[in-house]
Amino acid sequence: MTLRKLIAGNWKMHGSLSVLTEIDTIAAAAKGRDVDVAICPPFTLIARATGRGVAIGAQDCHAAAKGAHTGCVSAAMLVEAGAAYCIVGHSERRADNFETDADVKAKADAVIGAGMTAILCVGETVEQRRAGQAVEVVEAQLAGSLPASRDNLAIAYEPVWAIGTGLVPSNADVAEMHAAIRAVVGPDVRILYGGSVKPSNAAELLHVANVDGALVGGASLTAADFVPIIEAVSVR
Ligand code: 13P
């Protein structure tokens, strides 16, 4: 079975009101295409980014519904702002904010419980890949962080060493990892690849077996880079 592909952009801590017009250009190019497209801007831009013809997501949320958690945002708040997706467990948050697999699972449950789709990130470090442990590391991350529901869930395989470096795994390594993830999550969960996806490599990566889309960082910041990645879904 072929799942409808999802191309999601993670703006990380980039963007401002002045660049939201990029989303309008992306929406115009994506219109009518057989692909789901989402942009995940910083929290402050979510409400202003909605209603432009592209689904909007967040990059993180708190697991709790409310409470004394200064500086945090709940899943329901994101829904109210207009978010339909929320990334959880990005390696930058695991590293910068010491998020554990259990934290990520709690966040994914909160995201899905609030009616959004969770994009749950997993991926190995370069040391773990060199040691031949990449698949077992990712399997352990999944074992510890998968939410209770498989509905409204996507997995993003993002090798830490491929993020922002211009490096990408070989097609064979992507295929091996995505097959391992597929064996855990079943046939209906989309498995995205992320890490240095560019217009130049998107078509190749998107046609590796069990690659159901992409989570794009730097190349999602401008329509000039992101639109060719969306178009690459239909390149054969
Ligand atoms: P880059 O596409 O900039 O490598 O970032 C990937 C990523 O971390 C997306 O979440």
XYZ file of N, CA and C and ligand atoms in Angstrom:
718
model
N 0.851 -1.195 0.000
C 0.000 0.000 0.000
C 0.892 1.252 0.000
N 0.503 2.235 -0.781
C 1.255 3.487 -0.786
C 0.507 4.516 0.052
N 1.182 5.083 0.998
C 0.579 6.125 1.827
C 0.775 7.466 1.130
N -0.199 8.350 1.291
C -0.057 9.705 0.745
C 1.121 10.384 1.438
N 1.993 10.954 0.648
C 3.214 11.487 1.242
C 2.951 12.804 1.992
N 3.784 13.052 2.990
C 3.723 14.282 3.787
C 5.082 14.974 3.684
N 5.068 16.213 3.233
C 6.285 17.029 3.221
C 6.091 18.113 4.280
N 6.876 18.023 5.334
C 6.732 18.956 6.459
C 7.995 19.792 6.589
N 7.803 21.083 6.808
C 8.928 21.985 7.014
C 9.049 22.339 8.486
N 10.244 22.217 9.021
C 10.524 22.605 10.409
C 11.388 23.857 10.361
N 10.769 24.970 10.677
C 11.495 26.252 10.593
C 12.452 26.458 11.756
N 12.362 25.605 12.775
C 13.213 25.762 13.967
C 13.099 27.213 14.471
N 14.179 27.824 14.955
C 14.067 29.199 15.473
C 14.444 30.190 14.372
N 13.661 30.105 13.291
C 13.829 31.009 12.150
C 12.449 31.525 11.757
N 12.445 32.647 11.067
C 11.196 33.168 10.535
C 10.734 34.401 11.282
N 9.862 35.136 10.621
C 9.295 36.353 11.193
C 8.035 36.666 10.400
N 7.276 37.629 10.860
C 6.046 37.981 10.136
C 6.344 38.278 8.674
N 7.496 38.897 8.434
C 7.789 39.356 7.075
C 7.999 38.217 6.082
N 8.266 37.001 6.564
C 8.492 35.900 5.613
C 7.290 34.959 5.490
N 6.167 35.297 6.135
C 5.006 34.419 6.023
C 4.468 34.359 4.593
N 4.815 35.333 3.781
C 4.397 35.278 2.379
C 5.019 34.078 1.653
N 6.126 33.539 2.199
C 6.681 32.296 1.632
C 5.628 31.186 1.670
N 4.834 31.185 2.752
C 3.801 30.152 2.890
C 2.739 30.308 1.806
N 2.416 31.536 1.458
C 1.441 31.750 0.379
C 1.955 31.162 -0.935
N 3.224 31.361 -1.214
C 3.805 30.828 -2.453
C 3.830 29.305 -2.416
N 4.166 28.758 -1.249
C 4.181 27.293 -1.096
C 2.770 26.744 -1.283
N 1.770 27.420 -0.711
C 0.380 26.959 -0.836
C -0.058 26.946 -2.289
N 0.294 27.983 -3.018
C -0.111 28.056 -4.432
C 0.499 26.905 -5.223
N 1.748 26.569 -4.914
C 2.422 25.497 -5.653
C 1.913 24.119 -5.254
N 1.474 23.980 -3.999
C 1.038 22.673 -3.500
C -0.410 22.372 -3.863
N -1.155 23.403 -4.201
C -2.597 23.261 -4.452
C -2.870 22.199 -5.518
N -3.767 21.275 -5.184
C -4.177 20.266 -6.157
C -3.213 19.101 -6.286
N -2.084 19.145 -5.627
C -1.122 18.041 -5.709
C -1.508 16.918 -4.754
N -1.131 15.711 -5.112
C -1.456 14.540 -4.305
C -0.403 14.372 -3.207
N -0.350 15.341 -2.304
C 0.644 15.328 -1.239
C 0.140 16.226 -0.106
N 0.423 15.837 1.122
C 0.122 16.704 2.267
C 1.350 17.565 2.551
N 1.103 18.832 2.839
C 2.200 19.770 3.104
C 1.921 20.471 4.435
N 2.945 20.595 5.235
C 2.805 21.309 6.520
C 4.045 22.154 6.760
N 3.836 23.274 7.419
C 4.948 24.124 7.865
C 4.844 24.267 9.388
N 5.972 24.068 10.059
C 6.023 24.198 11.516
C 6.907 25.393 11.866
N 6.306 26.566 12.012
C 7.071 27.769 12.362
C 7.221 27.857 13.883
N 7.957 28.822 14.385
C 8.001 29.040 15.836
C 6.595 29.327 16.381
N 6.398 29.052 17.673
C 5.083 29.239 18.315
C 4.453 30.574 17.970
N 5.272 31.630 18.010
C 4.731 32.986 17.893
C 4.110 33.263 16.535
N 4.467 32.447 15.537
C 3.952 32.685 14.189
C 2.785 31.774 13.837
N 2.462 30.806 14.703
C 1.471 29.795 14.320
C 0.139 30.436 13.946
N -0.392 31.279 14.817
C -1.719 31.839 14.545
C -1.726 32.663 13.265
N -0.630 33.369 13.020
C -0.551 34.217 11.820
C -0.255 33.415 10.561
N 0.251 32.194 10.729
C 0.593 31.373 9.564
C -0.593 30.546 9.066
N -1.642 30.427 9.873
C -2.783 29.599 9.479
C -3.657 30.328 8.466
N -4.492 29.558 7.793
C -5.447 30.128 6.855
C -4.835 30.529 5.531
N -3.636 30.072 5.264
C -2.953 30.435 4.022
C -2.917 29.284 3.025
N -3.585 28.169 3.362
C -3.658 27.067 2.404
C -2.637 25.971 2.628
N -1.859 26.087 3.696
C -0.919 25.022 4.067
C -1.188 24.677 5.527
N -1.198 23.389 5.847
C -1.377 23.002 7.249
C -0.209 23.521 8.075
N -0.515 23.921 9.301
C 0.511 24.486 10.181
C 0.723 23.554 11.375
N 1.962 23.453 11.777
C 2.297 22.622 12.926
C 3.169 23.382 13.906
N 3.342 22.786 15.085
C 4.241 23.317 16.105
C 5.479 22.417 16.165
N 6.468 22.869 16.894
C 7.738 22.140 16.972
C 7.908 21.387 18.288
N 6.986 21.606 19.213
C 7.074 20.978 20.535
C 5.810 21.355 21.288
N 5.502 20.641 22.349
C 4.472 21.092 23.292
C 4.773 20.466 24.642
N 4.102 20.951 25.659
C 4.198 20.316 26.977
C 3.241 19.124 27.022
N 3.557 18.137 27.837
C 2.689 16.957 27.931
C 1.434 17.212 28.754
N 1.518 18.162 29.674
C 0.368 18.414 30.554
C -0.653 19.325 29.877
N -1.901 19.231 30.318
C -2.963 20.055 29.738
C -2.854 21.508 30.192
N -2.399 21.698 31.415
C -2.228 23.058 31.947
C -1.420 22.944 33.231
N -1.035 24.077 33.786
C -0.337 24.028 35.067
C 0.771 25.037 35.185
N 1.519 24.915 36.261
C 2.595 25.854 36.558
C 3.862 25.437 35.808
N 3.881 25.733 34.528
C 5.014 25.358 33.668
C 5.401 26.591 32.852
N 6.106 27.497 33.502
C 6.439 28.782 32.900
C 7.169 28.601 31.570
N 6.681 29.281 30.565
C 7.338 29.247 29.261
C 6.879 28.135 28.364
N 5.961 27.281 28.825
C 5.538 26.128 28.016
C 4.156 26.348 27.412
N 3.829 25.517 26.453
C 2.579 25.626 25.708
C 1.958 24.231 25.626
N 0.658 24.139 25.882
C 0.000 22.827 25.845
C -0.501 22.508 24.441
N -0.822 21.230 24.244
C -1.331 20.796 22.936
C -2.640 21.502 22.597
N -3.518 21.640 23.577
C -4.805 22.301 23.311
C -4.591 23.766 22.912
N -3.594 24.409 23.507
C -3.295 25.803 23.125
C -2.842 25.876 21.670
N -2.081 24.889 21.255
C -1.611 24.864 19.866
C -2.772 24.666 18.906
N -3.704 23.789 19.296
C -4.890 23.575 18.460
C -5.673 24.875 18.338
N -5.808 25.568 19.458
C -6.550 26.836 19.447
C -5.864 27.864 18.539
N -4.535 27.799 18.477
C -3.794 28.731 17.611
C -3.889 28.337 16.145
N -4.334 27.096 15.879
C -4.512 26.680 14.492
C -3.595 25.558 14.038
N -2.835 24.974 14.961
C -1.911 23.905 14.574
C -2.641 22.590 14.351
N -2.246 21.883 13.311
C -2.793 20.564 13.009
C -1.755 19.464 13.240
N -0.495 19.852 13.300
C 0.602 18.903 13.529
C 1.445 19.418 14.699
N 2.173 18.518 15.332
C 3.186 18.936 16.306
C 4.350 17.943 16.274
N 5.539 18.473 16.064
C 6.754 17.662 16.131
C 7.026 17.352 17.599
N 7.412 16.136 17.902
C 7.863 15.804 19.266
C 9.163 15.012 19.180
N 10.025 15.222 20.150
C 11.245 14.426 20.244
C 12.322 14.767 19.244
N 12.278 15.988 18.687
C 13.365 16.360 17.767
C 14.705 16.243 18.489
N 15.728 15.825 17.774
C 17.020 15.583 18.432
C 17.584 16.849 19.064
N 17.213 18.021 18.500
C 17.696 19.266 19.116
C 17.053 19.475 20.486
N 15.807 19.047 20.633
C 15.157 19.153 21.953
C 15.666 18.061 22.888
N 15.906 16.860 22.334
C 16.467 15.799 23.190
C 17.814 16.269 23.738
N 18.618 16.961 22.883
C 19.955 17.401 23.301
C 19.893 18.667 24.154
N 19.157 19.669 23.698
C 19.165 20.974 24.384
C 18.337 20.964 25.667
N 17.269 20.166 25.670
C 16.320 20.205 26.779
C 16.238 18.877 27.524
N 17.185 17.988 27.224
C 17.317 16.718 27.952
C 16.017 15.911 27.932
N 15.303 15.933 26.823
C 14.058 15.172 26.750
C 14.361 13.678 26.608
N 13.682 12.891 27.409
C 13.849 11.435 27.365
C 12.771 10.812 26.477
N 12.935 9.522 26.182
C 11.901 8.821 25.423
C 10.555 8.887 26.149
N 10.573 8.780 27.465
C 9.312 8.840 28.224
C 8.661 10.220 28.086
N 9.476 11.273 28.097
C 8.933 12.632 27.877
C 8.286 12.712 26.500
N 8.987 12.152 25.518
C 8.510 12.236 24.137
C 7.193 11.478 23.985
N 7.103 10.314 24.617
C 5.852 9.543 24.574
C 4.701 10.354 25.187
N 4.956 10.986 26.314
C 3.902 11.773 26.979
C 3.454 12.933 26.090
N 4.421 13.551 25.423
C 4.072 14.647 24.509
C 3.273 14.132 23.323
N 3.697 13.003 22.754
C 2.983 12.448 21.593
C 1.547 12.093 21.979
N 1.379 11.503 23.155
C 0.017 11.187 23.617
C -0.816 12.466 23.751
N -0.197 13.527 24.274
C -0.921 14.797 24.445
C -1.306 15.390 23.094
N -0.383 15.332 22.148
C -0.631 15.885 20.807
C -1.810 15.164 20.151
N -1.769 13.829 20.180
C -2.815 13.050 19.523
C -4.137 13.215 20.282
N -4.046 13.255 21.588
C -5.250 13.443 22.406
C -5.941 14.767 22.142
N -5.159 15.768 21.746
C -5.729 17.088 21.466
C -6.255 17.196 20.038
N -6.051 16.138 19.235
C -6.598 16.130 17.879
C -5.615 16.511 16.792
N -4.336 16.665 17.153
C -3.315 16.942 16.130
C -2.653 15.635 15.707
N -1.858 15.739 14.645
C -0.995 14.631 14.232
C 0.387 14.858 14.832
N 0.910 13.846 15.493
C 2.256 13.920 16.073
C 3.277 13.464 15.034
N 4.357 14.239 14.891
C 5.504 13.830 14.073
C 6.625 13.515 15.061
N 6.830 12.232 15.298
C 7.749 11.773 16.355
C 9.117 11.486 15.743
N 10.134 12.205 16.229
C 11.473 12.090 15.632
C 12.346 11.078 16.366
N 13.047 10.301 15.580
C 14.033 9.355 16.106
C 15.275 9.450 15.233
N 16.393 8.961 15.732
C 17.605 8.963 14.910
C 18.847 8.782 15.758
N 19.862 8.212 15.122
C 21.093 7.871 15.838
C 22.157 8.949 15.652
N 23.123 8.982 16.547
C 24.283 9.865 16.401
C 25.308 9.202 15.477
N 26.305 9.977 15.088
C 27.325 9.413 14.204
C 28.109 8.309 14.914
N 28.345 8.479 16.207
C 29.075 7.437 16.950
C 28.271 6.135 16.966
N 26.969 6.260 17.164
C 26.127 5.062 17.195
C 26.092 4.381 15.832
N 26.068 5.188 14.742
C 26.086 4.553 13.413
C 27.419 3.872 13.173
N 28.500 4.559 13.537
C 29.834 3.957 13.316
C 29.985 2.659 14.090
N 29.338 2.599 15.239
C 29.425 1.391 16.067
C 28.463 0.294 15.597
N 27.737 0.570 14.504
C 26.814 -0.441 13.979
C 25.537 -0.577 14.793
N 25.230 0.466 15.575
C 24.082 0.369 16.491
C 22.865 1.172 16.030
N 22.908 1.719 14.805
C 21.861 2.666 14.397
C 20.463 2.065 14.528
N 20.269 0.874 13.998
C 18.912 0.293 14.008
C 18.470 -0.003 15.433
N 19.358 -0.537 16.233
C 18.925 -0.868 17.601
C 18.648 0.391 18.418
N 19.402 1.474 18.164
C 19.151 2.740 18.860
C 17.757 3.262 18.511
N 17.437 3.248 17.227
C 16.133 3.761 16.795
C 15.006 2.854 17.301
N 15.227 1.551 17.269
C 14.202 0.636 17.800
C 13.965 0.894 19.294
N 15.038 1.186 20.014
C 14.882 1.473 21.448
C 14.153 2.799 21.660
N 14.461 3.800 20.823
C 13.746 5.078 20.921
C 12.254 4.866 20.675
N 11.933 4.063 19.667
C 10.519 3.794 19.377
C 9.864 3.048 20.534
N 10.552 2.057 21.057
C 9.978 1.272 22.159
C 9.639 2.178 23.340
N 10.474 3.201 23.559
C 10.257 4.070 24.706
C 9.355 5.249 24.452
N 9.103 5.577 23.185
C 8.417 6.846 22.923
C 7.152 6.741 22.083
N 6.829 5.567 21.574
C 5.612 5.479 20.753
C 4.367 5.750 21.600
N 3.460 6.578 21.094
C 2.225 6.851 21.836
C 1.288 5.644 21.795
N 0.239 5.718 22.593
C -0.718 4.615 22.654
C -1.433 4.423 21.322
N -1.692 5.512 20.607
C -2.445 5.463 19.352
C -1.507 5.458 18.145
N -1.866 4.664 17.133
C -1.130 4.712 15.854
C -1.850 5.630 14.860
N -3.023 6.127 15.259
C -3.733 7.074 14.400
C -3.134 8.459 14.619
N -3.130 9.254 13.583
C -2.601 10.623 13.688
C -1.165 10.638 14.207
N -0.383 9.700 13.668
C 1.019 9.588 14.046
C 1.861 9.470 12.781
N 2.961 10.189 12.738
C 3.995 9.983 11.723
C 5.323 9.878 12.467
N 6.218 9.085 11.921
C 7.574 8.976 12.478
C 8.507 9.736 11.541
N 9.458 10.472 12.086
C 10.494 11.088 11.253
C 11.836 10.481 11.641
N 12.442 9.769 10.695
C 13.791 9.255 10.929
C 14.786 10.337 10.542
N 15.441 10.895 11.546
C 16.399 11.971 11.317
C 17.736 11.600 11.950
N 18.663 11.041 11.166
C 19.978 10.774 11.731
C 20.595 12.089 12.209
N 21.048 12.128 13.449
C 21.526 13.381 14.038
C 22.660 13.972 13.194
N 23.503 13.100 12.655
C 24.674 13.541 11.895
C 24.300 14.075 10.514
N 23.065 13.891 10.095
C 22.630 14.381 8.783
C 21.909 15.724 8.882
N 21.631 16.175 10.104
C 20.856 17.410 10.284
C 21.760 18.624 10.110
N 21.456 19.414 9.099
C 22.183 20.665 8.884
C 23.620 20.502 8.426
N 23.985 19.317 7.992
C 25.385 19.049 7.628
C 25.597 18.879 6.132
N 24.513 18.675 5.385
C 24.675 18.346 3.969
C 24.954 16.875 3.735
N 25.106 16.114 4.818
C 25.339 14.667 4.691
C 23.997 13.942 4.694
N 23.872 12.900 3.879
C 22.676 12.051 3.944
C 23.119 10.587 3.922
N 22.347 9.715 4.563
C 22.684 8.290 4.496
C 22.510 7.777 3.070
N 23.113 6.643 2.790
C 22.899 6.010 1.483
C 21.444 5.558 1.378
N 20.991 5.379 0.154
C 19.624 4.869 -0.035
C 19.437 3.542 0.699
N 20.481 2.715 0.666
C 20.377 1.400 1.322
C 20.209 1.566 2.830
N 20.930 2.529 3.414
C 20.802 2.742 4.860
C 19.432 3.324 5.211
N 18.930 4.229 4.370
C 17.580 4.768 4.603
C 16.557 3.635 4.499
N 16.696 2.806 3.471
C 15.747 1.700 3.274
C 15.788 0.728 4.452
N 16.993 0.429 4.923
C 17.118 -0.507 6.055
C 16.413 0.057 7.295
N 16.677 1.346 7.578
C 16.092 1.938 8.779
C 14.576 2.058 8.657
N 14.100 2.503 7.494
C 12.654 2.656 7.342
C 11.935 1.302 7.402
N 12.582 0.251 6.901
C 11.981 -1.088 7.004
C 11.909 -1.520 8.471
N 12.955 -1.189 9.226
C 12.958 -1.547 10.651
C 11.854 -0.788 11.393
N 11.672 0.480 11.042
C 10.616 1.282 11.682
C 9.243 0.751 11.265
N 9.113 0.428 9.974
C 7.836 -0.120 9.477
C 7.448 -1.380 10.255
N 8.429 -2.204 10.545
C 8.145 -3.460 11.257
C 7.569 -3.183 12.639
N 7.928 -2.047 13.211
C 7.424 -1.699 14.542
C 6.060 -1.010 14.464
N 5.916 -0.065 13.543
C 4.716 0.797 13.577
C 3.569 0.300 12.701
N 3.838 -0.668 11.806
C 2.773 -1.188 10.967
C 2.582 -0.396 9.694
N 1.615 -0.846 8.861
C 1.508 -0.335 7.490
C 0.914 1.063 7.341
N 0.232 1.564 8.360
C -0.564 2.781 8.177
C 0.108 4.059 8.668
N 1.259 3.937 9.312
C 1.933 5.107 9.883
C 2.967 5.624 8.883
N 2.876 6.920 8.552
C 3.850 7.482 7.614
C 5.223 7.609 8.273
N 6.245 7.257 7.519
C 7.626 7.336 8.003
C 8.360 8.338 7.118
N 8.684 9.491 7.706
C 9.361 10.559 6.969
C 10.867 10.409 7.134
N 11.603 10.864 6.133
C 13.055 10.983 6.290
C 13.379 12.465 6.508
N 14.306 12.765 7.417
C 14.759 14.140 7.615
C 16.252 14.193 7.838
N 16.853 15.285 7.381
C 18.305 15.477 7.508
C 18.894 15.833 6.165
N 19.107 17.162 5.960
C 19.723 17.664 4.730
C 18.951 17.291 3.465
N 17.606 17.255 3.580
C 16.796 17.103 2.367
C 16.840 18.423 1.603
N 17.181 18.343 0.326
C 17.340 19.519 -0.537
C 16.606 19.246 -1.853
N 16.408 20.301 -2.657
C 15.828 20.055 -3.990
C 16.642 19.034 -4.789
N 17.966 19.024 -4.578
C 18.836 18.156 -5.387
C 18.747 16.673 -5.019
N 18.347 16.355 -3.782
C 18.310 14.927 -3.399
C 16.905 14.433 -3.055
N 15.910 15.324 -3.117
C 14.576 14.964 -2.618
C 13.943 13.826 -3.419
N 14.015 13.895 -4.737
C 13.329 12.876 -5.542
C 13.886 11.490 -5.233
N 15.211 11.418 -5.105
C 15.830 10.126 -4.830
C 15.403 9.596 -3.456
N 15.485 10.459 -2.442
C 15.136 10.017 -1.088
C 13.657 9.638 -0.987
N 12.804 10.416 -1.651
C 11.363 10.202 -1.520
C 10.896 8.930 -2.217
N 11.749 8.336 -3.036
C 11.344 7.109 -3.700
C 12.041 5.863 -3.165
N 12.742 6.029 -2.056
C 13.254 4.851 -1.339
C 12.057 4.148 -0.682
N 12.103 2.822 -0.631
C 10.995 2.048 -0.055
C 10.714 2.507 1.369
N 9.430 2.620 1.686
C 8.964 3.001 3.034
C 9.300 4.432 3.430
N 9.679 5.260 2.477
C 9.823 6.702 2.742
C 8.519 7.374 2.304
N 7.763 7.839 3.293
C 6.424 8.382 3.033
C 6.395 9.895 3.138
N 7.567 10.514 3.006
C 7.610 11.964 3.055
C 8.921 12.431 3.639
N 8.982 13.722 3.926
C 10.228 14.320 4.404
C 9.930 15.345 5.482
N 10.863 15.456 6.425
C 10.855 16.547 7.405
C 12.076 17.402 7.074
N 11.802 18.627 6.645
C 12.829 19.467 6.023
C 13.128 20.655 6.918
N 14.391 20.894 7.198
C 14.777 22.049 8.002
C 15.102 23.237 7.120
N 16.394 23.476 6.905
C 16.849 24.670 6.203
C 16.166 24.923 4.870
N 15.918 23.865 4.119
C 15.328 24.039 2.788
C 13.820 24.286 2.832
N 13.253 24.381 4.042
C 11.822 24.719 4.117
C 11.604 26.213 4.353
N 12.689 26.955 4.493
C 12.554 28.370 4.881
C 12.167 29.274 3.725
N 12.409 28.826 2.513
C 12.002 29.625 1.354
C 11.197 28.751 0.395
N 10.230 29.366 -0.264
C 9.461 28.648 -1.272
C 10.375 28.166 -2.393
N 11.405 28.948 -2.691
C 12.310 28.584 -3.794
C 12.946 27.218 -3.565
N 13.250 26.882 -2.319
C 13.811 25.560 -2.011
C 12.736 24.523 -1.699
N 11.673 24.950 -1.016
C 10.695 23.971 -0.514
C 9.777 23.462 -1.625
N 9.392 24.338 -2.537
C 8.465 23.919 -3.590
C 9.052 22.785 -4.455
N 10.338 22.859 -4.872
C 10.883 21.730 -5.641
C 10.879 20.408 -4.865
N 10.962 20.488 -3.529
C 10.902 19.253 -2.729
C 9.480 18.684 -2.762
N 8.483 19.569 -2.687
C 7.084 19.122 -2.813
C 6.872 18.504 -4.200
N 7.402 19.164 -5.202
C 7.228 18.664 -6.579
C 7.942 17.333 -6.780
N 8.997 17.091 -6.024
C 9.770 15.846 -6.184
C 8.967 14.610 -5.831
N 7.871 14.796 -5.073
C 7.011 13.649 -4.748
C 6.495 13.005 -6.026
N 6.175 13.802 -7.020
C 5.580 13.243 -8.235
C 6.592 13.012 -9.352
N 7.886 13.204 -9.058
C 8.918 12.872 -10.050
C 9.142 11.378 -9.987
N 9.241 10.729 -11.103
C 9.455 9.290 -11.129
C 10.790 8.953 -11.733
P 17.977 20.187 7.829
O 17.005 19.870 6.696
O 18.318 21.630 7.915
O 19.153 19.264 7.806
O 17.180 19.873 9.191
C 16.523 18.656 9.326
C 15.697 18.703 10.542
O 16.189 18.706 11.656
C 14.242 18.804 10.376
O 13.562 18.592 11.579
